[in-house]
XYZ file of C-alpha atoms in Angstrom:
500
model
C 0.000 0.000 0.000
C 1.435 3.388 -0.917
C 1.693 6.431 1.353
C -0.758 8.280 -0.872
C -3.410 5.639 -0.300
C -2.986 5.960 3.444
C -3.417 9.744 3.391
C -6.617 9.293 1.402
C -7.980 7.298 4.273
C -8.196 10.493 6.313
C -10.020 12.367 3.548
C -13.825 12.498 3.292
C -15.156 8.958 3.221
C -17.044 9.170 -0.037
C -13.876 9.630 -2.106
C -11.029 8.416 0.081
C -12.320 4.947 0.813
C -13.144 4.417 -2.814
C -9.591 5.338 -3.842
C -8.157 3.114 -1.151
C -10.148 0.153 -2.338
C -9.032 0.662 -5.940
C -5.396 1.243 -4.943
C -4.976 -1.960 -2.990
C -7.250 -4.381 -4.862
C -6.882 -7.286 -2.408
C -7.271 -10.860 -3.565
C -10.434 -12.661 -2.431
C -8.373 -15.040 -0.303
C -7.136 -12.104 1.808
C -10.339 -10.084 2.195
C -11.117 -11.406 5.642
C -7.539 -10.870 6.761
C -7.483 -7.310 5.391
C -10.722 -6.568 7.238
C -9.158 -7.711 10.506
C -5.898 -5.862 9.914
C -7.603 -2.576 9.164
C -10.272 -2.951 11.827
C -10.668 0.347 13.569
C -9.254 2.103 10.488
C -12.413 2.310 8.425
C -13.028 5.605 6.699
C -16.000 6.817 8.698
C -17.150 10.103 10.132
C -15.474 9.558 13.524
C -12.045 9.102 11.963
C -12.557 12.185 9.812
C -13.554 14.206 12.868
C -10.462 13.111 14.776
C -8.180 14.053 11.899
C -9.743 17.496 11.639
C -9.479 18.067 15.361
C -6.242 19.823 16.268
C -6.598 18.340 19.720
C -5.955 14.811 18.406
C -3.151 15.488 15.884
C -0.568 13.416 17.751
C -3.052 10.586 18.203
C -3.875 10.535 14.494
C -0.151 10.465 13.634
C 0.295 7.372 15.799
C -2.776 5.898 14.203
C -1.314 6.499 10.750
C 1.877 4.639 11.758
C -0.193 1.678 12.882
C -2.058 1.630 9.574
C 1.232 1.799 7.649
C 2.634 -1.156 9.565
C -0.541 -3.129 9.107
C -0.539 -2.329 5.415
C 3.026 -3.576 5.074
C 2.107 -6.864 6.717
C -0.842 -7.139 4.380
C 1.245 -6.398 1.300
C 3.756 -9.068 2.309
C 0.928 -11.565 2.773
C -0.476 -10.665 -0.638
C 2.959 -11.076 -2.214
C 3.313 -14.506 -0.639
C -0.134 -15.522 -1.858
C 0.699 -14.357 -5.361
C 3.868 -16.500 -5.319
C 1.882 -19.625 -4.477
C -0.746 -18.753 -7.049
C 1.776 -18.496 -9.897
C 3.825 -21.582 -8.951
C 3.560 -23.866 -12.026
C 0.843 -26.458 -11.524
C 2.714 -28.931 -13.714
C 5.494 -28.976 -11.138
C 2.962 -29.555 -8.379
C 1.994 -32.705 -10.302
C 5.671 -33.643 -10.666
C 6.278 -33.171 -6.923
C 3.246 -35.305 -6.050
C 4.514 -38.054 -8.376
C 7.931 -37.685 -6.746
C 6.400 -38.210 -3.296
C 4.435 -41.247 -4.526
C 7.656 -42.840 -5.766
C 9.330 -41.928 -2.479
C 6.685 -44.005 -0.671
C 6.939 -46.699 -3.343
C 10.557 -47.527 -2.597
C 10.245 -46.968 1.147
C 7.650 -49.727 1.202
C 9.703 -51.899 -1.135
C 13.177 -51.774 0.435
C 12.040 -52.175 4.035
C 11.871 -55.929 3.389
C 15.552 -56.001 2.391
C 16.405 -54.883 5.957
C 13.604 -56.638 7.820
C 14.415 -59.930 6.062
C 17.544 -60.295 8.239
C 15.748 -60.573 11.619
C 12.789 -62.309 9.954
C 14.974 -65.042 8.444
C 16.609 -65.573 11.845
C 13.218 -65.796 13.561
C 11.657 -68.172 11.025
C 14.849 -70.110 10.081
C 14.769 -69.292 6.358
C 17.692 -70.373 4.158
C 19.088 -68.186 1.288
C 16.848 -69.894 -1.300
C 13.738 -69.118 0.770
C 14.911 -65.527 1.225
C 15.372 -65.230 -2.533
C 11.869 -66.643 -3.074
C 10.366 -64.093 -0.683
C 12.272 -61.230 -2.287
C 11.186 -62.283 -5.771
C 7.508 -62.797 -4.820
C 7.024 -59.030 -4.966
C 7.738 -59.187 -8.684
C 5.033 -61.774 -9.351
C 2.355 -59.173 -8.727
C 4.482 -56.359 -10.129
C 4.689 -58.254 -13.408
C 0.927 -58.704 -13.694
C 0.017 -55.009 -13.707
C 2.685 -53.488 -15.939
C 0.886 -53.700 -19.281
C -2.562 -53.626 -17.648
C -1.575 -50.489 -15.724
C -0.366 -48.836 -18.916
C -3.598 -49.630 -20.764
C -5.685 -48.483 -17.810
C -3.748 -45.212 -17.454
C -3.880 -44.385 -21.173
C -7.625 -45.052 -21.382
C -8.991 -43.970 -17.975
C -6.426 -41.433 -16.784
C -3.295 -41.465 -14.680
C -4.812 -39.815 -11.590
C -7.178 -42.684 -10.812
C -4.606 -45.379 -11.571
C -1.776 -43.913 -9.504
C -4.141 -43.220 -6.597
C -5.351 -46.816 -6.681
C -1.786 -48.111 -6.753
C -0.637 -46.151 -3.699
C -3.632 -47.226 -1.592
C -3.296 -50.872 -2.667
C 0.409 -51.250 -1.928
C 0.077 -49.336 1.368
C -2.542 -51.793 2.622
C -0.415 -54.744 1.463
C 2.572 -53.308 3.344
C 0.589 -52.978 6.563
C -0.621 -56.604 6.492
C 2.861 -58.063 5.800
C 3.710 -58.862 9.474
C 0.358 -60.571 9.937
C 0.938 -62.665 6.810
C 4.428 -63.667 7.983
C 3.052 -64.955 11.290
C 0.383 -66.984 9.466
C 2.980 -68.752 7.313
C 5.232 -68.532 4.283
C 2.454 -68.935 1.643
C 0.535 -65.988 3.152
C 3.680 -63.855 3.142
C 4.356 -64.665 -0.509
C 0.788 -63.675 -1.421
C 0.972 -60.399 0.522
C 4.245 -59.469 -1.212
C 2.739 -60.321 -4.590
C -0.277 -58.138 -3.739
C 2.078 -55.302 -2.909
C 3.687 -55.765 -6.325
C 0.260 -55.436 -7.970
C -0.133 -51.954 -6.489
C 3.375 -50.768 -7.291
C 3.175 -52.233 -10.792
C 0.742 -49.552 -12.008
C 2.768 -46.641 -10.616
C 5.313 -46.175 -13.401
C 2.873 -46.473 -16.340
C 0.403 -44.116 -14.610
C 3.126 -41.568 -13.833
C 4.420 -41.731 -17.390
C 0.915 -41.122 -18.714
C 0.377 -38.096 -16.462
C 3.700 -36.439 -17.215
C 3.300 -36.954 -20.968
C 0.243 -34.684 -20.693
C 1.531 -32.186 -18.162
C 5.231 -31.625 -18.939
C 6.596 -29.919 -22.092
C 9.352 -31.671 -24.054
C 11.981 -29.123 -22.943
C 11.389 -30.084 -19.282
C 10.972 -33.841 -19.768
C 14.357 -35.106 -18.594
C 14.383 -32.915 -15.486
C 10.848 -33.830 -14.472
C 11.392 -37.562 -14.938
C 14.747 -37.386 -13.173
C 13.097 -35.683 -10.201
C 10.287 -38.254 -10.039
C 12.649 -41.207 -10.278
C 14.960 -39.634 -7.718
C 11.970 -40.009 -5.403
C 12.512 -43.769 -5.715
C 16.159 -43.381 -4.768
C 15.386 -41.112 -1.831
C 12.699 -43.603 -0.833
C 15.409 -46.234 -0.696
C 17.567 -43.848 1.343
C 14.727 -43.157 3.785
C 13.693 -46.793 4.061
C 17.214 -48.093 4.553
C 18.087 -45.357 7.046
C 15.010 -45.612 9.283
C 14.320 -49.354 9.098
C 17.222 -50.426 11.365
C 16.239 -47.830 13.968
C 12.586 -48.908 13.980
C 13.562 -52.587 14.151
C 15.853 -52.036 17.146
C 13.350 -49.855 18.984
C 10.013 -51.491 18.209
C 10.695 -54.760 16.353
C 10.640 -55.585 12.654
C 6.792 -55.404 12.253
C 6.889 -51.668 13.078
C 8.638 -50.956 9.773
C 5.679 -52.203 7.771
C 3.027 -50.551 9.952
C 4.661 -47.107 9.971
C 5.687 -46.969 6.317
C 2.389 -48.336 5.018
C 0.280 -45.783 6.927
C 1.966 -42.865 5.114
C 0.111 -43.764 1.921
C -3.188 -42.490 3.322
C -1.723 -39.020 3.867
C -0.436 -38.862 0.299
C -3.752 -40.084 -1.115
C -5.773 -37.313 0.542
C -3.524 -34.642 -1.013
C -3.544 -36.386 -4.392
C -7.343 -36.417 -4.558
C -7.596 -32.672 -3.967
C -4.693 -31.416 -6.098
C -4.109 -33.755 -9.031
C -5.778 -34.084 -12.432
C -5.001 -36.567 -15.201
C -4.717 -33.790 -17.784
C -4.316 -29.982 -17.733
C -7.569 -29.796 -19.686
C -9.370 -31.228 -16.630
C -7.931 -28.730 -14.129
C -10.330 -25.789 -13.568
C -7.753 -23.874 -11.482
C -4.944 -23.968 -14.053
C -3.870 -20.513 -15.195
C -4.589 -19.853 -18.908
C -0.977 -18.975 -19.749
C 0.328 -22.237 -18.257
C -2.400 -24.236 -19.972
C -1.368 -22.696 -23.301
C 2.305 -23.496 -22.656
C 1.526 -27.121 -21.837
C -0.983 -27.801 -24.618
C 1.264 -26.299 -27.306
C 4.375 -28.221 -26.207
C 2.960 -31.627 -25.249
C 2.109 -34.163 -27.951
C -0.239 -36.382 -25.951
C -3.687 -34.809 -25.904
C -6.609 -37.252 -26.157
C -7.164 -40.579 -24.366
C -6.331 -43.740 -26.287
C -9.325 -45.698 -27.595
C -7.624 -48.411 -29.645
C -4.112 -49.791 -29.257
C -2.161 -50.661 -32.445
C -0.296 -53.608 -30.960
C 1.069 -54.930 -34.251
C 2.412 -51.503 -35.226
C 3.985 -50.963 -31.809
C 5.714 -54.349 -31.762
C 6.978 -53.938 -35.329
C 9.234 -50.999 -34.430
C 12.933 -51.751 -33.669
C 13.218 -48.821 -31.183
C 10.440 -50.426 -29.131
C 12.409 -53.662 -28.912
C 15.543 -51.684 -28.072
C 13.618 -50.287 -25.093
C 12.397 -53.728 -24.033
C 15.803 -55.438 -24.240
C 17.654 -52.522 -22.634
C 15.139 -52.322 -19.805
C 15.700 -56.020 -19.060
C 19.476 -55.611 -19.041
C 19.313 -52.519 -16.870
C 16.905 -53.878 -14.273
C 18.776 -57.147 -13.752
C 21.632 -55.325 -12.078
C 19.471 -52.650 -10.440
C 17.053 -55.031 -8.721
C 19.827 -57.314 -7.502
C 21.467 -54.363 -5.788
C 18.107 -53.142 -4.477
C 17.170 -56.433 -2.814
C 20.512 -58.060 -1.989
C 22.806 -55.155 -1.094
C 22.114 -55.273 2.695
C 22.828 -59.014 2.659
C 26.101 -58.399 0.755
C 27.181 -55.812 3.308
C 26.239 -58.122 6.171
C 27.762 -61.370 4.879
C 30.772 -60.178 2.869
C 31.733 -56.859 4.461
C 30.680 -58.052 7.950
C 28.571 -54.999 8.753
C 25.887 -55.384 11.387
C 22.207 -54.651 10.736
C 22.447 -50.925 11.457
C 25.663 -50.505 9.472
C 24.195 -52.447 6.540
C 21.221 -50.112 6.408
C 23.307 -46.951 6.745
C 25.892 -47.922 4.132
C 23.139 -48.955 1.742
C 21.925 -45.355 1.893
C 25.003 -43.957 0.127
C 24.455 -45.507 -3.332
C 20.792 -44.472 -3.397
C 21.527 -40.952 -2.207
C 24.132 -40.680 -4.953
C 21.558 -41.884 -7.474
C 19.102 -39.195 -6.395
C 21.709 -36.492 -6.950
C 23.159 -37.836 -10.186
C 19.705 -38.489 -11.708
C 18.805 -34.808 -11.366
C 22.255 -33.771 -12.553
C 21.879 -36.022 -15.594
C 18.406 -34.633 -16.277
C 19.763 -31.090 -16.241
C 22.562 -32.088 -18.635
C 20.137 -33.814 -21.014
C 17.658 -30.917 -21.152
C 20.510 -28.438 -21.595
C 21.896 -30.412 -24.539
C 18.444 -30.614 -26.137
C 17.888 -26.867 -25.686
C 21.241 -26.183 -27.357
C 20.213 -28.081 -30.477
C 21.707 -31.546 -29.864
C 19.344 -34.162 -31.262
C 17.181 -36.031 -28.779
C 18.445 -39.318 -30.245
C 22.070 -38.471 -29.522
C 21.256 -37.238 -26.019
C 19.353 -40.425 -25.136
C 22.177 -42.627 -26.442
C 24.848 -40.712 -24.548
C 22.974 -40.777 -21.263
C 22.052 -44.462 -21.467
C 25.561 -45.498 -22.467
C 26.811 -43.875 -19.269
C 23.981 -45.658 -17.424
C 25.221 -49.035 -18.713
C 29.009 -48.803 -18.881
C 29.429 -46.927 -15.590
C 27.867 -49.669 -13.427
C 29.595 -52.373 -15.477
C 33.025 -50.855 -14.808
C 32.561 -50.338 -11.069
C 31.057 -53.796 -10.482
C 34.127 -55.386 -12.089
C 36.277 -53.570 -9.523
C 34.527 -55.178 -6.554
C 36.524 -58.393 -6.932
C 39.792 -56.422 -6.743
C 39.152 -54.347 -3.616
C 40.143 -55.515 -0.148
C 38.542 -52.975 2.171
C 34.887 -52.371 3.036
C 35.308 -48.643 2.338
C 36.431 -49.275 -1.248
C 33.630 -51.808 -1.756
C 31.039 -49.261 -0.622
C 32.673 -46.656 -2.876
C 32.425 -48.974 -5.890
C 28.773 -49.684 -5.115
C 28.086 -45.972 -4.765
C 29.763 -45.072 -8.053
C 28.015 -47.962 -9.801
C 24.588 -46.731 -8.703
C 25.477 -43.103 -9.331
C 26.265 -43.702 -12.991
C 23.275 -46.034 -13.298
C 20.990 -43.051 -12.533
C 21.855 -41.454 -15.884
C 19.443 -44.030 -17.317
C 16.576 -41.769 -16.200
C 17.558 -39.396 -19.005
C 18.143 -42.310 -21.368
C 15.745 -45.220 -21.726
C 13.316 -44.004 -19.039
C 12.703 -40.749 -20.948
C 12.488 -42.471 -24.310
C 8.919 -43.785 -24.033
C 7.529 -40.263 -24.230
C 9.932 -39.418 -27.080
C 8.903 -42.153 -29.481
C 5.222 -42.660 -28.580
C 3.769 -39.884 -26.387
C 0.150 -41.049 -26.796
C 1.074 -44.626 -25.883
C 3.758 -43.815 -23.309
C 1.956 -45.641 -20.487
C 1.484 -48.779 -22.564
C 5.037 -48.621 -23.872
C 6.470 -48.275 -20.386
C 4.280 -51.177 -19.305
C 5.761 -53.292 -22.094
C 9.398 -52.467 -21.414
C 9.003 -52.576 -17.651
C 7.444 -56.020 -17.953
C 10.803 -57.127 -19.318
C 12.455 -55.216 -16.488
C 10.281 -56.980 -13.928
C 11.129 -60.372 -15.423
C 14.759 -59.419 -14.898
C 13.903 -58.663 -11.271
C 12.087 -61.987 -10.806
C 14.765 -64.135 -12.416
C 17.711 -62.063 -11.211
C 16.630 -61.929 -7.567
C 15.821 -65.650 -7.417
C 18.923 -66.600 -9.441
C 21.122 -64.655 -7.042
C 19.978 -66.844 -4.165
C 20.768 -69.955 -6.223
C 24.170 -68.612 -7.333
C 25.142 -67.768 -3.768
C 24.410 -71.352 -2.667
C 26.627 -72.767 -5.415
C 29.048 -69.943 -6.202
C 30.124 -66.512 -4.996
C 29.257 -62.828 -5.180
C 31.789 -62.431 -8.008
C 29.622 -64.732 -10.120
C 26.564 -62.597 -9.328
C 28.325 -59.430 -10.482
C 29.716 -61.055 -13.655
C 26.197 -61.843 -14.884
C 25.121 -58.236 -14.305
C 28.152 -56.855 -16.138
C 27.518 -59.114 -19.132
C 23.921 -57.901 -19.431
C 25.015 -54.257 -19.114
C 27.310 -54.766 -22.122
C 24.554 -56.417 -24.168
C 22.238 -53.531 -23.374
C 24.835 -50.984 -24.492
C 25.152 -52.579 -27.914
C 21.415 -52.974 -28.495
C 20.616 -49.434 -27.347
C 23.178 -47.742 -29.560
C 22.199 -49.779 -32.620
C 18.402 -49.527 -32.538
C 17.160 -46.723 -30.264
C 15.930 -43.309 -31.435
C 14.672 -40.090 -29.883
C 12.267 -39.289 -32.722
C 8.530 -39.892 -32.582
C 7.702 -43.133 -34.409
C 4.046 -43.595 -33.369
C 1.313 -40.994 -33.786
């Protein structure tokens, strides 16, 4: 509020108050607050009489100071409200997806810590542990393609909301299932996989509608870094909760967080910017003119999709990538405990470092990729560069594990392996929206089905290998698949749109 507007307040009420109202123009959200702040300062006859009275000059001067201070507070509040009002809604959607993926991996990795006291309590051997770890992927596999179809036809908001609620409930009932018996535990973990299986296709569908091409790598990197930070949070807090309250507390506490997220999601999210009545017109124009995916899918051209070599490059590369990633996700605490001789708490804390590095490097890689695209480098070249780093980096550092003799160097190799792996978020994980924006959910469902199969076979195979071989054998298989993925990706992938 300006000084001139304040002086008008002591002028005759018929003109001064009118000018004051037009000068400030408060937002509707702040009307009640402005009324309270200026209470006692209305432009009425009593105020006018006091100003005109020489007897009360000093009192009116003090009164003016109070009004000035109140006006400043009000202006600051209005400025703050304006900042929230102009914050891009598309990034609100991205942040909500980020938080969903944070919960996703918190609920997933808690088993990799809790499995240590659980296996001791129930006398499970390594093969049984591998079976339990892989049972998550049975359900996860079932909903990949179905989740993509559902998201592309119904809308990502409903599908992602369903997924979070479903896997949260499955997480909460895990301790009960374990006490009932191994078959019940396997079913509960598979049910959890069903819920988490729809998350990635639904998220991909939403972001293909909300995020312009120039912001794609950064937005996806941020969302996927939610998974890595979820691993960090889960691995950091699980040992503490287990020591303080027992291993069931991990599942009860983590699972209950899904209800909080769901309530916010229902009130803030929309499947498409066209469905959001609160979206500012200028942002809606920016999104609709720079996003390719506009209308829901009614028919799916399966034969056309499966006839494209870049689609198969995605599928094969996703399998090769996830074999190594899921082995590290599920077996890393056991490796630290059995090979590096860390205790439960140390295993959880040291497991945090690779995932924290992934969260940072994923966003760094996303910034690099978007910068290269904005400078005129072709999307195809950018995707190939980023994914090559995402394959060859982990392959190199895993080969070094057999040559290191100290736990510190082993943890460093693991950290660097996962850090370079995160560049894949700007490679194959961004490519679905590049080549088929309208079918991005379905396409991610297809390629992630292959990735889930890698998780199922890789996690179970690791248990078998460890009974008959060593950790070096486990890492050699991962390195070989990373090299195969590098060749396939560079020969057949593209960043150009191939499906309308």
